Amino acid sequence: QDLILPNGGTPAGTSSPASSSSLLNRLQLDDDIDGETRDLFVTVDDPKKHVCTMETYITYRITTKSTRVEFDLPEYSVRRRYQDFDWLRNKLEESQPTHLIPPLPEKFVVKGVVDRFSEEFVETRRKALDKFLKRITDHPVLSFNEHFNVFLTAKDLNAYKKQGMALLSRVGESVKQVTGGYKLRSRPLEFAAIGDYLDTFALKLGTIDRIAQRIIKEEIEYLVELREYGPVYSTWSALEGELAEPLEGVSACIGHCSTALEELTDDMTEDFLPVLREYILYSDSMKSVLKKRDQVQAEYEAKLEAVALRKEDRPKVPADVEKCQDRMECFNADLKADMERWQSSKRQDFRQLLMGMADKNIQYYEKVM
Amino acid sequence: MTENNFGLKKIEISVSEAEKRTGRNAMNMQETYTAYLIETRSVEHTDGQSVLTDSLWRRYSEFELLRNYLLVYYPHVVVPPLPEKRAEFVWHKLSADNMDPDFVERRRIGLENFLLRVASHPILCRDKIFYLFLTQEGNWKETVNETGFQLKADSRLKALNATFRVKNPDKRFTELKHYSDELQSVISHLLRVRARVADRLYGVYKVHGNYGRVFSEWSAIEKEMGDGLQSAGHHMDVYASSIDDILEDEEHYADQLKEYLFYAEALRAVCRKHELMQYDLEMAAQDLASKKQQCEELATGTVRTFSLKGMTTKLFGQETPEQREARIKVLEEQINEGEQQLKSKNLEGREFVKNAWADIERFKEQKNHDLKEALISYAVMQISMCKKGIQVWTNAKECFSKM
């Protein structure tokens, strides 16, 4: 379970596993391999705490191995903090608005409830960040994004960030979003279907998240009672002669059960819940991409209408309207491709996740027996 | 059902049914109660066939009457306890209602168990009233009351007094009393916590049932994942509902523990009887000693102890030698009587200790055997629960793998 496996398979296929059983899964997915071998491997590990005068924060080591021409060296190792990931994601959203960008783990943590520097929290976050980068790596377009490249390779990211800000102010982004003004009359069926799907999906996941949390809570309360239950048998055994041994035995078994249960709840909290949350965040970001797509289409349709109203007899459509059309069609295509990819990787993820959950429960019962 | 020697025949006893009845109570008010059918079968040695010899209906209060009678007439026996009058140590699913069918059923089993224990006790099984309880439906209550056993019962106050004042009880009884106090306290604690544990476990299983519903709803919007999710959801439902049977089985274990919780009280009753007898003995010995002293004083003329006679003598003058002689004679008679009594009390006391201790040893063995079995069956229950859990999750896992 501690193996940080590089991605096998293809960009279109699997996402990062956390267990070795998924290695088998990926090798079995022959239908997804299209002959390409992977040429980019990214890993997030080694969290370290940095204490400075102004603040304390954690950095993670990012290791990159690649044979791609875009990379000058075959191997890189840099340190990044959460802020940097956040920056990367924003950049990707800006520069590739027609694509689905994977979500980051939540930025803000309720102070007092969770300790930002606790081992569990840092580990959960590290896993999520690792997943984030691996998803980008898997993506045929996003993985070639220049911001991504810089993120993986630059010694001094901050310098690049500042540079990027300056550039932005001078040259507008080529595929900048249309802000307001255009309202879409009706979403084409297939995108409406995606929208509906995402709504229901996020809803169901939310419910599952709540159920899982409730189960963990009940299990913890059960654990509390078990912890009182076991010792009573010990007390009793002290009173008895012949029965002392069996009673003590029962007490020990119950203690055993308690430990196994604790492991189960810990595992579920660490491995199961974060994945659910990630997908909920993913759905949210996907929905906003859909909205952007709607915007683009709306702009196109509005311009088209404007042209029609001008009643010009030209068979040729003006250039800017054409551009709009192109944009819209690009968007649609990218989105569709991404959706397909997302669906299949989601399927993989959930399959693994739920199997993992089943596995954990099975292990729990085996230990308790 | 077990067999035992009852006179010369082997009999089998069972409490086979329970029925709700309405009737009028002592104050002529309508009440609802449950009656239990007791069936007695005699087993012929030769062919092993059992023949129904008696069958009658009794209610809980009659069982109580029987037990109280046995307590009075056999104070040296650890008398088996009755199942609880009201449901205690419940966890949320079971109602504390005496009319609840689950409670009635468990009580039926408890009452049967009580009768079987009495029937298999070497001393108690020979009791006439017990025999009549099984065979004579009408008039049994009157028969019992005619024995006048209530009058023979030791008053609570007397017993309490003896417990505090006794000077020299048999050490074994004192230890036994401590043991039974602690046993009672530990089993109570155990049952309370077990009820809470059961409650929590119930919660854990039931919430999993929600997965069933959500998976089903989710599967509706999925294409390839749909079937896997749907069937996995079904397994979650199975998991959630399996807890009901599991906890019902556990109730049986709890009942076994409860029996011994109540047995602790029976143990204490025997100890109390010993203390009472011992105290009685001590008082009698003390009384005899003081009478002897009085006599001696009268005879020798020295007054060492305070006495009313002494006072009045001082005030009103000496008594005549005839008067003194008369008093000495009375005292001597009393001393004789007292010595006889003390002898018989001593004998009684020793008999009691011997018999009681014999029964206590028998009880200890029974307890060790029964509780060991109870613990083993509890462990078996747990293992079976785990196996079921593994089964369900393995099935679910398979469904997930098909997603």
PDB file of C-alpha atoms in Angstrom, chain B residues 41-229:
ATOM      1  CA  ARG B  41     -45.034 -36.239  30.623  1.00  0.00           C
ATOM      2  CA  SER B  42     -43.972 -39.449  32.201  1.00  0.00           C
ATOM      3  CA  VAL B  43     -41.509 -41.578  30.363  1.00  0.00           C
ATOM      4  CA  GLU B  44     -41.893 -45.289  30.567  1.00  0.00           C
ATOM      5  CA  HIS B  45     -38.553 -46.966  31.063  1.00  0.00           C
ATOM      6  CA  THR B  46     -39.294 -49.879  28.859  1.00  0.00           C
ATOM      7  CA  ASP B  47     -40.122 -48.256  25.570  1.00  0.00           C
ATOM      8  CA  GLY B  48     -38.981 -44.654  26.160  1.00  0.00           C
ATOM      9  CA  GLN B  49     -42.291 -43.329  24.974  1.00  0.00           C
ATOM     10  CA  SER B  50     -43.670 -40.324  26.779  1.00  0.00           C
ATOM     11  CA  VAL B  51     -47.242 -40.025  27.821  1.00  0.00           C
ATOM     12  CA  LEU B  52     -48.916 -36.785  28.706  1.00  0.00           C
ATOM     13  CA  THR B  53     -49.929 -37.156  32.318  1.00  0.00           C
ATOM     14  CA  ASP B  54     -50.817 -33.629  33.363  1.00  0.00           C
ATOM     15  CA  SER B  55     -51.446 -30.334  31.769  1.00  0.00           C
ATOM     16  CA  LEU B  56     -52.567 -27.170  33.469  1.00  0.00           C
ATOM     17  CA  TRP B  57     -52.340 -23.377  33.229  1.00  0.00           C
ATOM     18  CA  ARG B  58     -50.497 -21.204  35.711  1.00  0.00           C
ATOM     19  CA  ARG B  59     -49.726 -17.560  35.869  1.00  0.00           C
ATOM     20  CA  TYR B  60     -46.554 -15.821  36.993  1.00  0.00           C
ATOM     21  CA  SER B  61     -47.879 -14.996  40.449  1.00  0.00           C
ATOM     22  CA  GLU B  62     -48.402 -18.703  41.131  1.00  0.00           C
ATOM     23  CA  PHE B  63     -44.810 -19.409  40.236  1.00  0.00           C
ATOM     24  CA  GLU B  64     -43.833 -16.712  42.698  1.00  0.00           C
ATOM     25  CA  LEU B  65     -45.944 -18.338  45.384  1.00  0.00           C
ATOM     26  CA  LEU B  66     -44.269 -21.679  44.758  1.00  0.00           C
ATOM     27  CA  ARG B  67     -40.842 -20.153  45.007  1.00  0.00           C
ATOM     28  CA  ASN B  68     -41.594 -18.260  48.197  1.00  0.00           C
ATOM     29  CA  TYR B  69     -42.839 -21.479  49.718  1.00  0.00           C
ATOM     30  CA  LEU B  70     -39.649 -23.301  48.722  1.00  0.00           C
ATOM     31  CA  LEU B  71     -37.545 -20.497  50.164  1.00  0.00           C
ATOM     32  CA  VAL B  72     -39.185 -20.895  53.561  1.00  0.00           C
ATOM     33  CA  TYR B  73     -39.161 -24.653  53.726  1.00  0.00           C
ATOM     34  CA  TYR B  74     -35.679 -25.168  52.298  1.00  0.00           C
ATOM     35  CA  PRO B  75     -33.553 -22.355  53.635  1.00  0.00           C
ATOM     36  CA  HIS B  76     -30.377 -24.348  53.191  1.00  0.00           C
ATOM     37  CA  VAL B  77     -30.986 -24.753  49.451  1.00  0.00           C
ATOM     38  CA  VAL B  78     -29.940 -22.274  46.793  1.00  0.00           C
ATOM     39  CA  VAL B  79     -33.419 -22.004  45.287  1.00  0.00           C
ATOM     40  CA  PRO B  80     -33.473 -21.428  41.516  1.00  0.00           C
ATOM     41  CA  PRO B  81     -34.644 -17.946  40.566  1.00  0.00           C
ATOM     42  CA  LEU B  82     -37.600 -16.946  38.446  1.00  0.00           C
ATOM     43  CA  PRO B  83     -37.209 -14.972  35.232  1.00  0.00           C
ATOM     44  CA  GLU B  84     -37.537 -11.257  35.784  1.00  0.00           C
ATOM     45  CA  LYS B  85     -40.907  -9.802  36.569  1.00  0.00           C
ATOM     46  CA  ARG B  86     -40.393  -6.743  34.403  1.00  0.00           C
ATOM     47  CA  ALA B  87     -38.093  -6.336  31.449  1.00  0.00           C
ATOM     48  CA  GLU B  88     -34.852  -4.750  32.521  1.00  0.00           C
ATOM     49  CA  PHE B  89     -31.592  -4.045  30.716  1.00  0.00           C
ATOM     50  CA  VAL B  90     -33.535  -3.410  27.540  1.00  0.00           C
ATOM     51  CA  TRP B  91     -32.014  -1.821  24.530  1.00  0.00           C
ATOM     52  CA  HIS B  92     -34.152   0.325  22.348  1.00  0.00           C
ATOM     53  CA  LYS B  93     -35.669  -2.272  20.137  1.00  0.00           C
ATOM     54  CA  LEU B  94     -37.215  -4.354  22.880  1.00  0.00           C
ATOM     55  CA  SER B  95     -40.098  -2.775  24.621  1.00  0.00           C
ATOM     56  CA  ALA B  96     -40.327  -2.926  28.385  1.00  0.00           C
ATOM     57  CA  ASP B  97     -43.915  -3.965  28.066  1.00  0.00           C
ATOM     58  CA  ASN B  98     -44.848  -7.180  29.808  1.00  0.00           C
ATOM     59  CA  MET B  99     -47.349  -7.974  27.113  1.00  0.00           C
ATOM     60  CA  ASP B 100     -44.763  -7.732  24.346  1.00  0.00           C
ATOM     61  CA  PRO B 101     -44.690 -11.110  22.553  1.00  0.00           C
ATOM     62  CA  ASP B 102     -40.903 -11.347  22.592  1.00  0.00           C
ATOM     63  CA  PHE B 103     -40.859 -10.730  26.326  1.00  0.00           C
ATOM     64  CA  VAL B 104     -43.601 -13.267  26.925  1.00  0.00           C
ATOM     65  CA  GLU B 105     -41.760 -15.837  24.854  1.00  0.00           C
ATOM     66  CA  ARG B 106     -38.525 -15.311  26.752  1.00  0.00           C
ATOM     67  CA  ARG B 107     -40.429 -15.511  29.988  1.00  0.00           C
ATOM     68  CA  ARG B 108     -42.016 -18.766  28.936  1.00  0.00           C
ATOM     69  CA  ILE B 109     -38.551 -20.191  28.392  1.00  0.00           C
ATOM     70  CA  GLY B 110     -37.418 -18.792  31.742  1.00  0.00           C
ATOM     71  CA  LEU B 111     -40.321 -20.352  33.591  1.00  0.00           C
ATOM     72  CA  GLU B 112     -39.669 -23.685  31.951  1.00  0.00           C
ATOM     73  CA  ASN B 113     -36.066 -23.415  32.965  1.00  0.00           C
ATOM     74  CA  PHE B 114     -37.115 -22.705  36.552  1.00  0.00           C
ATOM     75  CA  LEU B 115     -39.293 -25.798  36.717  1.00  0.00           C
ATOM     76  CA  LEU B 116     -36.573 -27.927  35.201  1.00  0.00           C
ATOM     77  CA  ARG B 117     -34.043 -26.729  37.725  1.00  0.00           C
ATOM     78  CA  VAL B 118     -36.380 -27.457  40.628  1.00  0.00           C
ATOM     79  CA  ALA B 119     -37.206 -30.846  39.183  1.00  0.00           C
ATOM     80  CA  SER B 120     -33.550 -31.730  38.826  1.00  0.00           C
ATOM     81  CA  HIS B 121     -32.611 -30.635  42.331  1.00  0.00           C
ATOM     82  CA  PRO B 122     -32.096 -33.700  44.529  1.00  0.00           C
ATOM     83  CA  ILE B 123     -33.969 -32.218  47.460  1.00  0.00           C
ATOM     84  CA  LEU B 124     -36.520 -29.887  45.920  1.00  0.00           C
ATOM     85  CA  CYS B 125     -37.839 -32.366  43.418  1.00  0.00           C
ATOM     86  CA  ARG B 126     -39.362 -34.440  46.187  1.00  0.00           C
ATOM     87  CA  ASP B 127     -41.487 -31.655  47.559  1.00  0.00           C
ATOM     88  CA  LYS B 128     -45.213 -32.336  47.679  1.00  0.00           C
ATOM     89  CA  ILE B 129     -46.281 -28.784  46.930  1.00  0.00           C
ATOM     90  CA  PHE B 130     -44.078 -28.760  43.869  1.00  0.00           C
ATOM     91  CA  TYR B 131     -45.672 -31.989  42.729  1.00  0.00           C
ATOM     92  CA  LEU B 132     -49.112 -30.501  43.258  1.00  0.00           C
ATOM     93  CA  PHE B 133     -48.084 -27.386  41.356  1.00  0.00           C
ATOM     94  CA  LEU B 134     -47.553 -29.564  38.353  1.00  0.00           C
ATOM     95  CA  THR B 135     -50.602 -31.727  38.790  1.00  0.00           C
ATOM     96  CA  GLN B 136     -53.369 -30.018  40.736  1.00  0.00           C
ATOM     97  CA  GLU B 137     -54.845 -27.068  38.908  1.00  0.00           C
ATOM     98  CA  GLY B 138     -57.641 -26.016  41.212  1.00  0.00           C
ATOM     99  CA  ASN B 139     -57.147 -25.283  44.882  1.00  0.00           C
ATOM    100  CA  TRP B 140     -53.399 -25.365  44.718  1.00  0.00           C
ATOM    101  CA  LYS B 141     -53.111 -21.843  46.064  1.00  0.00           C
ATOM    102  CA  GLU B 142     -55.249 -22.732  49.045  1.00  0.00           C
ATOM    103  CA  THR B 143     -53.189 -25.853  49.679  1.00  0.00           C
ATOM    104  CA  VAL B 144     -50.005 -23.852  49.754  1.00  0.00           C
ATOM    105  CA  ASN B 145     -51.411 -21.221  52.024  1.00  0.00           C
ATOM    106  CA  GLU B 146     -52.668 -23.911  54.365  1.00  0.00           C
ATOM    107  CA  THR B 147     -49.125 -24.971  55.044  1.00  0.00           C
ATOM    108  CA  GLY B 148     -48.841 -21.705  56.879  1.00  0.00           C
ATOM    109  CA  PHE B 149     -45.452 -21.114  55.358  1.00  0.00           C
ATOM    110  CA  GLN B 150     -45.852 -17.366  55.483  1.00  0.00           C
ATOM    111  CA  LEU B 151     -45.882 -17.528  59.230  1.00  0.00           C
ATOM    112  CA  LYS B 152     -42.748 -19.572  59.275  1.00  0.00           C
ATOM    113  CA  ALA B 153     -40.915 -17.047  57.161  1.00  0.00           C
ATOM    114  CA  ASP B 154     -38.255 -15.034  58.948  1.00  0.00           C
ATOM    115  CA  SER B 155     -39.035 -11.389  59.195  1.00  0.00           C
ATOM    116  CA  ARG B 156     -36.854  -9.125  57.156  1.00  0.00           C
ATOM    117  CA  LEU B 157     -36.163  -6.967  60.122  1.00  0.00           C
ATOM    118  CA  LYS B 158     -35.022  -9.892  62.211  1.00  0.00           C
ATOM    119  CA  ALA B 159     -32.727 -11.005  59.432  1.00  0.00           C
ATOM    120  CA  LEU B 160     -31.247  -7.543  59.005  1.00  0.00           C
ATOM    121  CA  ASN B 161     -30.665  -7.243  62.711  1.00  0.00           C
ATOM    122  CA  ALA B 162     -28.903 -10.587  62.784  1.00  0.00           C
ATOM    123  CA  THR B 163     -26.657  -9.639  59.887  1.00  0.00           C
ATOM    124  CA  PHE B 164     -25.369  -6.633  61.744  1.00  0.00           C
ATOM    125  CA  ARG B 165     -25.050  -8.152  65.165  1.00  0.00           C
ATOM    126  CA  VAL B 166     -23.788 -11.645  64.585  1.00  0.00           C
ATOM    127  CA  LYS B 167     -20.339 -12.117  66.063  1.00  0.00           C
ATOM    128  CA  ASN B 168     -19.076 -15.407  64.811  1.00  0.00           C
ATOM    129  CA  PRO B 169     -20.530 -16.490  61.533  1.00  0.00           C
ATOM    130  CA  ASP B 170     -18.865 -19.233  59.545  1.00  0.00           C
ATOM    131  CA  LYS B 171     -16.157 -17.542  57.499  1.00  0.00           C
ATOM    132  CA  ARG B 172     -17.154 -19.353  54.365  1.00  0.00           C
ATOM    133  CA  PHE B 173     -20.587 -17.806  54.466  1.00  0.00           C
ATOM    134  CA  THR B 174     -19.184 -14.366  54.954  1.00  0.00           C
ATOM    135  CA  GLU B 175     -16.962 -14.860  51.933  1.00  0.00           C
ATOM    136  CA  LEU B 176     -19.830 -16.263  49.956  1.00  0.00           C
ATOM    137  CA  LYS B 177     -21.900 -13.225  50.775  1.00  0.00           C
ATOM    138  CA  HIS B 178     -19.187 -10.923  49.519  1.00  0.00           C
ATOM    139  CA  TYR B 179     -18.829 -13.003  46.410  1.00  0.00           C
ATOM    140  CA  SER B 180     -22.544 -12.895  45.678  1.00  0.00           C
ATOM    141  CA  ASP B 181     -22.624  -9.118  46.203  1.00  0.00           C
ATOM    142  CA  GLU B 182     -19.789  -8.639  43.776  1.00  0.00           C
ATOM    143  CA  LEU B 183     -21.199 -11.116  41.321  1.00  0.00           C
ATOM    144  CA  GLN B 184     -24.481  -9.265  41.326  1.00  0.00           C
ATOM    145  CA  SER B 185     -22.794  -5.957  40.772  1.00  0.00           C
ATOM    146  CA  VAL B 186     -20.547  -7.183  37.978  1.00  0.00           C
ATOM    147  CA  ILE B 187     -23.280  -8.988  36.080  1.00  0.00           C
ATOM    148  CA  SER B 188     -25.592  -5.982  36.361  1.00  0.00           C
ATOM    149  CA  HIS B 189     -22.867  -3.796  34.957  1.00  0.00           C
ATOM    150  CA  LEU B 190     -22.191  -6.289  32.216  1.00  0.00           C
ATOM    151  CA  LEU B 191     -25.827  -6.496  31.200  1.00  0.00           C
ATOM    152  CA  ARG B 192     -26.177  -2.733  31.151  1.00  0.00           C
ATOM    153  CA  VAL B 193     -23.159  -2.253  28.931  1.00  0.00           C
ATOM    154  CA  ARG B 194     -24.157  -5.144  26.723  1.00  0.00           C
ATOM    155  CA  ALA B 195     -27.510  -3.477  26.128  1.00  0.00           C
ATOM    156  CA  ARG B 196     -25.725  -0.294  25.065  1.00  0.00           C
ATOM    157  CA  VAL B 197     -23.360  -2.233  22.834  1.00  0.00           C
ATOM    158  CA  ALA B 198     -26.340  -3.937  21.199  1.00  0.00           C
ATOM    159  CA  ASP B 199     -27.977  -0.592  20.634  1.00  0.00           C
ATOM    160  CA  ARG B 200     -24.914   0.811  18.901  1.00  0.00           C
ATOM    161  CA  LEU B 201     -24.350  -2.246  16.806  1.00  0.00           C
ATOM    162  CA  TYR B 202     -27.949  -2.024  15.685  1.00  0.00           C
ATOM    163  CA  GLY B 203     -27.339   1.519  14.562  1.00  0.00           C
ATOM    164  CA  VAL B 204     -24.250   0.616  12.569  1.00  0.00           C
ATOM    165  CA  TYR B 205     -26.004  -2.149  10.674  1.00  0.00           C
ATOM    166  CA  LYS B 206     -29.177  -0.233  10.017  1.00  0.00           C
ATOM    167  CA  VAL B 207     -27.454   2.811   8.567  1.00  0.00           C
ATOM    168  CA  HIS B 208     -25.854   0.549   5.985  1.00  0.00           C
ATOM    169  CA  GLY B 209     -29.366  -0.037   4.748  1.00  0.00           C
ATOM    170  CA  ASN B 210     -29.368   3.543   3.518  1.00  0.00           C
ATOM    171  CA  TYR B 211     -26.623   2.576   1.119  1.00  0.00           C
ATOM    172  CA  GLY B 212     -29.082   0.191  -0.468  1.00  0.00           C
ATOM    173  CA  ARG B 213     -31.454   2.964  -1.340  1.00  0.00           C
ATOM    174  CA  VAL B 214     -28.811   5.395  -2.555  1.00  0.00           C
ATOM    175  CA  PHE B 215     -27.040   2.819  -4.679  1.00  0.00           C
ATOM    176  CA  SER B 216     -30.335   1.992  -6.257  1.00  0.00           C
ATOM    177  CA  GLU B 217     -31.055   5.629  -7.054  1.00  0.00           C
ATOM    178  CA  TRP B 218     -27.537   6.170  -8.297  1.00  0.00           C
ATOM    179  CA  SER B 219     -27.634   3.127 -10.505  1.00  0.00           C
ATOM    180  CA  ALA B 220     -30.568   4.661 -12.347  1.00  0.00           C
ATOM    181  CA  ILE B 221     -28.356   7.366 -13.849  1.00  0.00           C
ATOM    182  CA  GLU B 222     -25.408   5.163 -14.646  1.00  0.00           C
ATOM    183  CA  LYS B 223     -24.836   3.094 -17.741  1.00  0.00           C
ATOM    184  CA  GLU B 224     -22.115   0.574 -17.111  1.00  0.00           C
ATOM    185  CA  MET B 225     -21.971   0.976 -13.365  1.00  0.00           C
ATOM    186  CA  GLY B 226     -25.711   0.575 -12.935  1.00  0.00           C
ATOM    187  CA  ASP B 227     -26.092  -3.165 -12.527  1.00  0.00           C
ATOM    188  CA  GLY B 228     -23.183  -3.551 -10.165  1.00  0.00           C
ATOM    189  CA  LEU B 229     -24.432  -0.762  -7.952  1.00  0.00           C
TER     190      LEU B 229
END
